Amino acid sequence: MKAIKVIRSVVVWLIVALAAAMMVFTIVSVSTFDRADRSLFGYKAFIILTDSMSKTDFKAGDLALVKEVDPSTLKEGDIIAYTSQNTTNYGETVTHKIRRLTTDANGQPGFITYGTTTDTDDETVVTYPYVIGKYSTHIPKIGTFFQFLKTTPGYIVCILIPFLVLILLEGVRCIRLFRKYKSEQQEELQAEREKLEADRAETQRMMQELLAMKEQLAGQAAAAAPETTAPVNPTSGEEITDPVR
């Protein structure tokens, strides 16, 4: 029984921790992931949507962590995240490798970038104002999990079901505690009834003993009382009685 209670407690706390972790992860991811204006511990996080860098570095569904840096310190071979000015994905965040340093048509310094999978240069030069940061590392498949979490099935599986299981377990525990309380209450009432019955029986026994003692004392008193007899005439041997007046 004790082992079952320990296991149940462990399961409940694991569900609580899982549900709480999912809630925290959801809040953090919604407010931080894929937001160029938000950072977490100094890093900006972006979900990789394509396999354009899967040949050498990371794959679609991974979460890339990018550190803000001075664009002038970047060099060939660095991987950067930038806001795309290409016609096919304008405004999206792209994480590609620098092929070489260059300038755009207006003489602004920038970078020629490319995806290592296709080895094709991006359409436009990435100038300094569009650089978000330098790629530092990635967490595999976290982006895929986050994308799933944002869907209705993901919400149901990762958040709703753990909370429902927790509520169910707590409900069962409350019902058991209530039944235990009622059982203990019934046992206490039964114990009180038995005690009253025992006290009543003891009182009756003591009354019977008192009555018996009283009868015994009355019998002893009657036996100890002296008998009274009339005086006898010594000459005639007859009892002397008072004449009736």
PDB file of C-alpha atoms in Angstrom:
ATOM      1  CA  MET A   1       0.000   0.000   0.000  1.00  0.00           C
ATOM      2  CA  LYS A   2       2.818   2.392   0.873  1.00  0.00           C
ATOM      3  CA  ALA A   3       4.606   1.605  -2.410  1.00  0.00           C
ATOM      4  CA  ILE A   4       1.410   2.366  -4.351  1.00  0.00           C
ATOM      5  CA  LYS A   5       1.085   5.717  -2.612  1.00  0.00           C
ATOM      6  CA  VAL A   6       4.691   6.584  -3.427  1.00  0.00           C
ATOM      7  CA  ILE A   7       4.224   5.616  -7.078  1.00  0.00           C
ATOM      8  CA  ARG A   8       1.016   7.633  -7.304  1.00  0.00           C
ATOM      9  CA  SER A   9       2.717  10.669  -5.782  1.00  0.00           C
ATOM     10  CA  VAL A  10       5.612  10.375  -8.228  1.00  0.00           C
ATOM     11  CA  VAL A  11       3.217  10.088 -11.182  1.00  0.00           C
ATOM     12  CA  VAL A  12       1.209  13.104 -10.017  1.00  0.00           C
ATOM     13  CA  TRP A  13       4.323  15.244  -9.594  1.00  0.00           C
ATOM     14  CA  LEU A  14       5.649  14.145 -12.993  1.00  0.00           C
ATOM     15  CA  ILE A  15       2.377  15.161 -14.617  1.00  0.00           C
ATOM     16  CA  VAL A  16       2.427  18.485 -12.775  1.00  0.00           C
ATOM     17  CA  ALA A  17       6.022  19.104 -13.863  1.00  0.00           C
ATOM     18  CA  LEU A  18       5.228  18.123 -17.464  1.00  0.00           C
ATOM     19  CA  ALA A  19       2.158  20.322 -17.657  1.00  0.00           C
ATOM     20  CA  ALA A  20       3.969  23.253 -16.045  1.00  0.00           C
ATOM     21  CA  ALA A  21       6.952  22.801 -18.377  1.00  0.00           C
ATOM     22  CA  MET A  22       4.658  22.741 -21.402  1.00  0.00           C
ATOM     23  CA  MET A  23       2.952  25.920 -20.230  1.00  0.00           C
ATOM     24  CA  VAL A  24       6.267  27.697 -19.666  1.00  0.00           C
ATOM     25  CA  PHE A  25       7.661  26.453 -22.972  1.00  0.00           C
ATOM     26  CA  THR A  26       4.549  27.613 -24.810  1.00  0.00           C
ATOM     27  CA  ILE A  27       4.664  31.074 -23.269  1.00  0.00           C
ATOM     28  CA  VAL A  28       8.399  31.470 -23.879  1.00  0.00           C
ATOM     29  CA  SER A  29       8.231  30.140 -27.426  1.00  0.00           C
ATOM     30  CA  VAL A  30       5.271  32.276 -28.445  1.00  0.00           C
ATOM     31  CA  SER A  31       6.864  35.414 -27.032  1.00  0.00           C
ATOM     32  CA  THR A  32      10.439  34.691 -28.208  1.00  0.00           C
ATOM     33  CA  PHE A  33      10.759  32.262 -31.122  1.00  0.00           C
ATOM     34  CA  ASP A  34      10.930  33.839 -34.592  1.00  0.00           C
ATOM     35  CA  ARG A  35      10.930  37.317 -33.067  1.00  0.00           C
ATOM     36  CA  ALA A  36      13.889  39.422 -34.195  1.00  0.00           C
ATOM     37  CA  ASP A  37      13.080  41.987 -31.500  1.00  0.00           C
ATOM     38  CA  ARG A  38      13.071  39.463 -28.628  1.00  0.00           C
ATOM     39  CA  SER A  39      15.925  37.561 -27.034  1.00  0.00           C
ATOM     40  CA  LEU A  40      16.338  34.864 -24.397  1.00  0.00           C
ATOM     41  CA  PHE A  41      19.516  34.943 -22.297  1.00  0.00           C
ATOM     42  CA  GLY A  42      21.092  37.116 -24.972  1.00  0.00           C
ATOM     43  CA  TYR A  43      20.141  34.790 -27.842  1.00  0.00           C
ATOM     44  CA  LYS A  44      17.445  35.092 -30.466  1.00  0.00           C
ATOM     45  CA  ALA A  45      15.750  31.863 -31.474  1.00  0.00           C
ATOM     46  CA  PHE A  46      14.496  31.004 -34.943  1.00  0.00           C
ATOM     47  CA  ILE A  47      12.804  27.873 -36.222  1.00  0.00           C
ATOM     48  CA  ILE A  48      14.482  26.514 -39.342  1.00  0.00           C
ATOM     49  CA  LEU A  49      11.796  26.063 -42.001  1.00  0.00           C
ATOM     50  CA  THR A  50      13.827  24.580 -44.886  1.00  0.00           C
ATOM     51  CA  ASP A  51      16.719  22.203 -45.461  1.00  0.00           C
ATOM     52  CA  SER A  52      18.841  24.797 -47.255  1.00  0.00           C
ATOM     53  CA  MET A  53      21.635  24.233 -44.676  1.00  0.00           C
ATOM     54  CA  SER A  54      20.985  20.567 -43.901  1.00  0.00           C
ATOM     55  CA  LYS A  55      24.051  19.397 -45.809  1.00  0.00           C
ATOM     56  CA  THR A  56      26.450  20.966 -43.306  1.00  0.00           C
ATOM     57  CA  ASP A  57      24.796  22.474 -40.249  1.00  0.00           C
ATOM     58  CA  PHE A  58      21.100  22.157 -39.338  1.00  0.00           C
ATOM     59  CA  LYS A  59      17.836  20.856 -40.702  1.00  0.00           C
ATOM     60  CA  ALA A  60      14.242  21.973 -40.996  1.00  0.00           C
ATOM     61  CA  GLY A  61      12.540  21.787 -37.599  1.00  0.00           C
ATOM     62  CA  ASP A  62      15.700  22.625 -35.645  1.00  0.00           C
ATOM     63  CA  LEU A  63      15.844  25.700 -33.450  1.00  0.00           C
ATOM     64  CA  ALA A  64      18.750  28.001 -34.336  1.00  0.00           C
ATOM     65  CA  LEU A  65      20.205  30.278 -31.645  1.00  0.00           C
ATOM     66  CA  VAL A  66      21.615  33.549 -32.936  1.00  0.00           C
ATOM     67  CA  LYS A  67      23.817  36.035 -31.051  1.00  0.00           C
ATOM     68  CA  GLU A  68      23.674  39.722 -31.912  1.00  0.00           C
ATOM     69  CA  VAL A  69      27.063  40.973 -33.159  1.00  0.00           C
ATOM     70  CA  ASP A  70      28.612  43.927 -34.920  1.00  0.00           C
ATOM     71  CA  PRO A  71      28.183  43.134 -38.671  1.00  0.00           C
ATOM     72  CA  SER A  72      31.600  44.613 -39.395  1.00  0.00           C
ATOM     73  CA  THR A  73      33.209  41.770 -37.411  1.00  0.00           C
ATOM     74  CA  LEU A  74      31.640  39.066 -39.581  1.00  0.00           C
ATOM     75  CA  LYS A  75      33.767  37.168 -42.086  1.00  0.00           C
ATOM     76  CA  GLU A  76      33.558  34.550 -44.809  1.00  0.00           C
ATOM     77  CA  GLY A  77      32.285  31.212 -43.550  1.00  0.00           C
ATOM     78  CA  ASP A  78      30.195  32.701 -40.724  1.00  0.00           C
ATOM     79  CA  ILE A  79      26.521  31.772 -40.622  1.00  0.00           C
ATOM     80  CA  ILE A  80      24.167  34.686 -40.092  1.00  0.00           C
ATOM     81  CA  ALA A  81      20.464  35.223 -39.626  1.00  0.00           C
ATOM     82  CA  TYR A  82      19.079  38.129 -41.613  1.00  0.00           C
ATOM     83  CA  THR A  83      15.812  39.640 -42.732  1.00  0.00           C
ATOM     84  CA  SER A  84      15.387  38.632 -46.352  1.00  0.00           C
ATOM     85  CA  GLN A  85      14.942  41.223 -49.089  1.00  0.00           C
ATOM     86  CA  ASN A  86      14.531  38.559 -51.762  1.00  0.00           C
ATOM     87  CA  THR A  87      11.344  38.578 -53.802  1.00  0.00           C
ATOM     88  CA  THR A  88      10.478  34.956 -52.985  1.00  0.00           C
ATOM     89  CA  ASN A  89      10.612  35.266 -49.180  1.00  0.00           C
ATOM     90  CA  TYR A  90      10.628  39.003 -48.479  1.00  0.00           C
ATOM     91  CA  GLY A  91      10.598  39.845 -44.772  1.00  0.00           C
ATOM     92  CA  GLU A  92      11.276  36.321 -43.584  1.00  0.00           C
ATOM     93  CA  THR A  93      14.234  35.383 -41.390  1.00  0.00           C
ATOM     94  CA  VAL A  94      16.867  33.391 -43.281  1.00  0.00           C
ATOM     95  CA  THR A  95      19.902  31.689 -41.745  1.00  0.00           C
ATOM     96  CA  HIS A  96      22.621  31.184 -44.368  1.00  0.00           C
ATOM     97  CA  LYS A  97      26.393  31.124 -44.670  1.00  0.00           C
ATOM     98  CA  ILE A  98      28.506  34.066 -45.857  1.00  0.00           C
ATOM     99  CA  ARG A  99      30.286  33.283 -49.097  1.00  0.00           C
ATOM    100  CA  ARG A 100      32.147  36.578 -49.332  1.00  0.00           C
ATOM    101  CA  LEU A 101      32.073  40.228 -48.277  1.00  0.00           C
ATOM    102  CA  THR A 102      30.850  42.768 -50.841  1.00  0.00           C
ATOM    103  CA  THR A 103      28.891  45.992 -51.313  1.00  0.00           C
ATOM    104  CA  ASP A 104      25.481  46.586 -52.822  1.00  0.00           C
ATOM    105  CA  ALA A 105      24.610  48.885 -55.743  1.00  0.00           C
ATOM    106  CA  ASN A 106      24.646  51.892 -53.411  1.00  0.00           C
ATOM    107  CA  GLY A 107      28.075  51.100 -52.049  1.00  0.00           C
ATOM    108  CA  GLN A 108      26.746  49.817 -48.693  1.00  0.00           C
ATOM    109  CA  PRO A 109      28.860  47.025 -47.189  1.00  0.00           C
ATOM    110  CA  GLY A 110      27.183  43.644 -47.080  1.00  0.00           C
ATOM    111  CA  PHE A 111      27.489  39.915 -47.696  1.00  0.00           C
ATOM    112  CA  ILE A 112      26.834  37.378 -50.395  1.00  0.00           C
ATOM    113  CA  THR A 113      25.086  34.476 -48.642  1.00  0.00           C
ATOM    114  CA  TYR A 114      24.057  30.996 -49.720  1.00  0.00           C
ATOM    115  CA  GLY A 115      22.555  27.755 -48.543  1.00  0.00           C
ATOM    116  CA  THR A 116      25.048  24.920 -48.352  1.00  0.00           C
ATOM    117  CA  THR A 117      22.573  22.323 -49.593  1.00  0.00           C
ATOM    118  CA  THR A 118      21.955  23.993 -52.963  1.00  0.00           C
ATOM    119  CA  ASP A 119      25.205  25.996 -52.993  1.00  0.00           C
ATOM    120  CA  THR A 120      23.284  28.797 -54.714  1.00  0.00           C
ATOM    121  CA  ASP A 121      23.829  32.458 -53.843  1.00  0.00           C
ATOM    122  CA  ASP A 122      20.889  34.375 -52.436  1.00  0.00           C
ATOM    123  CA  GLU A 123      19.203  36.915 -54.675  1.00  0.00           C
ATOM    124  CA  THR A 124      20.219  40.132 -52.910  1.00  0.00           C
ATOM    125  CA  VAL A 125      23.191  41.394 -50.950  1.00  0.00           C
ATOM    126  CA  VAL A 126      22.620  41.336 -47.211  1.00  0.00           C
ATOM    127  CA  THR A 127      23.635  44.783 -45.947  1.00  0.00           C
ATOM    128  CA  TYR A 128      24.400  45.547 -42.309  1.00  0.00           C
ATOM    129  CA  PRO A 129      20.936  46.915 -41.316  1.00  0.00           C
ATOM    130  CA  TYR A 130      19.291  43.567 -42.180  1.00  0.00           C
ATOM    131  CA  VAL A 131      21.698  41.391 -40.207  1.00  0.00           C
ATOM    132  CA  ILE A 132      19.993  39.993 -37.099  1.00  0.00           C
ATOM    133  CA  GLY A 133      22.935  38.115 -35.618  1.00  0.00           C
ATOM    134  CA  LYS A 134      25.524  35.379 -35.935  1.00  0.00           C
ATOM    135  CA  TYR A 135      24.525  31.732 -35.666  1.00  0.00           C
ATOM    136  CA  SER A 136      25.859  30.080 -32.506  1.00  0.00           C
ATOM    137  CA  THR A 137      24.234  26.671 -32.197  1.00  0.00           C
ATOM    138  CA  HIS A 138      20.997  24.803 -32.722  1.00  0.00           C
ATOM    139  CA  ILE A 139      18.664  22.476 -30.813  1.00  0.00           C
ATOM    140  CA  PRO A 140      17.441  19.568 -32.946  1.00  0.00           C
ATOM    141  CA  LYS A 141      13.692  19.187 -33.572  1.00  0.00           C
ATOM    142  CA  ILE A 142      12.586  21.731 -30.975  1.00  0.00           C
ATOM    143  CA  GLY A 143      11.117  23.812 -33.767  1.00  0.00           C
ATOM    144  CA  THR A 144       9.118  20.829 -35.011  1.00  0.00           C
ATOM    145  CA  PHE A 145       7.811  20.231 -31.512  1.00  0.00           C
ATOM    146  CA  PHE A 146       6.870  23.891 -31.153  1.00  0.00           C
ATOM    147  CA  GLN A 147       5.067  23.856 -34.492  1.00  0.00           C
ATOM    148  CA  PHE A 148       3.155  20.782 -33.328  1.00  0.00           C
ATOM    149  CA  LEU A 149       2.420  22.423 -29.978  1.00  0.00           C
ATOM    150  CA  LYS A 150       0.786  25.368 -31.748  1.00  0.00           C
ATOM    151  CA  THR A 151      -1.700  23.039 -33.435  1.00  0.00           C
ATOM    152  CA  THR A 152      -4.942  21.850 -31.847  1.00  0.00           C
ATOM    153  CA  PRO A 153      -3.757  18.201 -31.505  1.00  0.00           C
ATOM    154  CA  GLY A 154      -0.496  19.444 -29.978  1.00  0.00           C
ATOM    155  CA  TYR A 155      -2.355  21.555 -27.424  1.00  0.00           C
ATOM    156  CA  ILE A 156      -4.612  18.623 -26.558  1.00  0.00           C
ATOM    157  CA  VAL A 157      -1.775  16.088 -26.224  1.00  0.00           C
ATOM    158  CA  CYS A 158       0.826  18.264 -24.484  1.00  0.00           C
ATOM    159  CA  ILE A 159      -1.262  20.542 -22.281  1.00  0.00           C
ATOM    160  CA  LEU A 160      -4.930  19.614 -22.048  1.00  0.00           C
ATOM    161  CA  ILE A 161      -4.551  15.863 -21.460  1.00  0.00           C
ATOM    162  CA  PRO A 162      -1.878  16.215 -18.704  1.00  0.00           C
ATOM    163  CA  PHE A 163      -4.091  18.706 -16.870  1.00  0.00           C
ATOM    164  CA  LEU A 164      -7.159  16.489 -17.279  1.00  0.00           C
ATOM    165  CA  VAL A 165      -5.215  13.482 -15.964  1.00  0.00           C
ATOM    166  CA  LEU A 166      -4.016  15.576 -13.032  1.00  0.00           C
ATOM    167  CA  ILE A 167      -7.563  16.737 -12.281  1.00  0.00           C
ATOM    168  CA  LEU A 168      -8.809  13.139 -12.534  1.00  0.00           C
ATOM    169  CA  LEU A 169      -6.121  11.842 -10.164  1.00  0.00           C
ATOM    170  CA  GLU A 170      -6.815  14.617  -7.680  1.00  0.00           C
ATOM    171  CA  GLY A 171     -10.539  13.923  -7.953  1.00  0.00           C
ATOM    172  CA  VAL A 172      -9.993  10.235  -7.207  1.00  0.00           C
ATOM    173  CA  ARG A 173      -7.752  11.174  -4.283  1.00  0.00           C
ATOM    174  CA  CYS A 174     -10.394  13.546  -2.891  1.00  0.00           C
ATOM    175  CA  ILE A 175     -13.088  10.871  -3.200  1.00  0.00           C
ATOM    176  CA  ARG A 176     -10.862   8.376  -1.381  1.00  0.00           C
ATOM    177  CA  LEU A 177     -10.104  10.874   1.349  1.00  0.00           C
ATOM    178  CA  PHE A 178     -13.821  11.640   1.737  1.00  0.00           C
ATOM    179  CA  ARG A 179     -14.650   7.934   1.955  1.00  0.00           C
ATOM    180  CA  LYS A 180     -11.879   7.433   4.480  1.00  0.00           C
ATOM    181  CA  TYR A 181     -13.193  10.356   6.511  1.00  0.00           C
ATOM    182  CA  LYS A 182     -16.735   8.965   6.463  1.00  0.00           C
ATOM    183  CA  SER A 183     -15.453   5.513   7.419  1.00  0.00           C
ATOM    184  CA  GLU A 184     -13.463   6.922  10.327  1.00  0.00           C
ATOM    185  CA  GLN A 185     -16.484   8.962  11.360  1.00  0.00           C
ATOM    186  CA  GLN A 186     -18.672   5.837  11.324  1.00  0.00           C
ATOM    187  CA  GLU A 187     -16.056   3.955  13.325  1.00  0.00           C
ATOM    188  CA  GLU A 188     -15.955   6.764  15.893  1.00  0.00           C
ATOM    189  CA  LEU A 189     -19.760   6.760  16.154  1.00  0.00           C
ATOM    190  CA  GLN A 190     -19.791   2.983  16.550  1.00  0.00           C
ATOM    191  CA  ALA A 191     -17.113   3.238  19.225  1.00  0.00           C
ATOM    192  CA  GLU A 192     -19.186   5.857  21.050  1.00  0.00           C
ATOM    193  CA  ARG A 193     -22.281   3.622  20.883  1.00  0.00           C
ATOM    194  CA  GLU A 194     -20.331   0.653  22.215  1.00  0.00           C
ATOM    195  CA  LYS A 195     -18.917   2.797  25.013  1.00  0.00           C
ATOM    196  CA  LEU A 196     -22.402   4.022  25.969  1.00  0.00           C
ATOM    197  CA  GLU A 197     -23.706   0.462  25.954  1.00  0.00           C
ATOM    198  CA  ALA A 198     -20.794  -0.643  28.112  1.00  0.00           C
ATOM    199  CA  ASP A 199     -21.377   2.246  30.548  1.00  0.00           C
ATOM    200  CA  ARG A 200     -25.103   1.415  30.690  1.00  0.00           C
ATOM    201  CA  ALA A 201     -24.372  -2.245  31.381  1.00  0.00           C
ATOM    202  CA  GLU A 202     -21.842  -1.280  34.054  1.00  0.00           C
ATOM    203  CA  THR A 203     -24.382   1.048  35.673  1.00  0.00           C
ATOM    204  CA  GLN A 204     -27.037  -1.683  35.716  1.00  0.00           C
ATOM    205  CA  ARG A 205     -24.556  -4.140  37.210  1.00  0.00           C
ATOM    206  CA  MET A 206     -23.611  -1.675  39.944  1.00  0.00           C
ATOM    207  CA  MET A 207     -27.325  -1.003  40.695  1.00  0.00           C
ATOM    208  CA  GLN A 208     -27.967  -4.724  41.011  1.00  0.00           C
ATOM    209  CA  GLU A 209     -24.988  -5.074  43.346  1.00  0.00           C
ATOM    210  CA  LEU A 210     -26.241  -2.166  45.438  1.00  0.00           C
ATOM    211  CA  LEU A 211     -29.723  -3.670  45.687  1.00  0.00           C
ATOM    212  CA  ALA A 212     -28.263  -7.028  46.665  1.00  0.00           C
ATOM    213  CA  MET A 213     -26.090  -5.385  49.297  1.00  0.00           C
ATOM    214  CA  LYS A 214     -29.103  -3.489  50.599  1.00  0.00           C
ATOM    215  CA  GLU A 215     -31.163  -6.674  50.913  1.00  0.00           C
ATOM    216  CA  GLN A 216     -28.250  -8.423  52.576  1.00  0.00           C
ATOM    217  CA  LEU A 217     -27.810  -5.616  55.106  1.00  0.00           C
ATOM    218  CA  ALA A 218     -31.562  -5.579  55.807  1.00  0.00           C
ATOM    219  CA  GLY A 219     -31.509  -9.357  56.475  1.00  0.00           C
ATOM    220  CA  GLN A 220     -28.513  -9.054  58.764  1.00  0.00           C
ATOM    221  CA  ALA A 221     -30.213  -6.252  60.723  1.00  0.00           C
ATOM    222  CA  ALA A 222     -33.390  -8.308  61.165  1.00  0.00           C
ATOM    223  CA  ALA A 223     -31.437 -11.313  62.386  1.00  0.00           C
ATOM    224  CA  ALA A 224     -29.502  -9.262  64.936  1.00  0.00           C
ATOM    225  CA  ALA A 225     -32.603  -7.587  66.570  1.00  0.00           C
ATOM    226  CA  PRO A 226     -33.508  -9.089  70.236  1.00  0.00           C
ATOM    227  CA  GLU A 227     -36.900 -10.881  70.765  1.00  0.00           C
ATOM    228  CA  THR A 228     -39.279  -9.292  73.483  1.00  0.00           C
ATOM    229  CA  THR A 229     -41.380 -11.766  75.786  1.00  0.00           C
ATOM    230  CA  ALA A 230     -44.001 -11.215  78.522  1.00  0.00           C
ATOM    231  CA  PRO A 231     -42.960 -11.734  82.234  1.00  0.00           C
ATOM    232  CA  VAL A 232     -43.929 -15.080  83.915  1.00  0.00           C
ATOM    233  CA  ASN A 233     -45.558 -15.507  87.404  1.00  0.00           C
ATOM    234  CA  PRO A 234     -43.132 -17.539  89.478  1.00  0.00           C
ATOM    235  CA  THR A 235     -45.818 -19.281  91.491  1.00  0.00           C
ATOM    236  CA  SER A 236     -48.300 -20.195  88.820  1.00  0.00           C
ATOM    237  CA  GLY A 237     -45.991 -20.160  85.788  1.00  0.00           C
ATOM    238  CA  GLU A 238     -48.410 -18.006  83.794  1.00  0.00           C
ATOM    239  CA  GLU A 239     -47.478 -14.933  81.866  1.00  0.00           C
ATOM    240  CA  ILE A 240     -48.356 -11.716  83.582  1.00  0.00           C
ATOM    241  CA  THR A 241     -50.398  -9.431  81.379  1.00  0.00           C
ATOM    242  CA  ASP A 242     -51.736  -6.025  82.011  1.00  0.00           C
ATOM    243  CA  PRO A 243     -55.438  -6.071  82.780  1.00  0.00           C
ATOM    244  CA  VAL A 244     -57.594  -4.337  80.277  1.00  0.00           C
ATOM    245  CA  ARG A 245     -58.820  -1.096  81.702  1.00  0.00           C
TER     246      ARG A 245
END
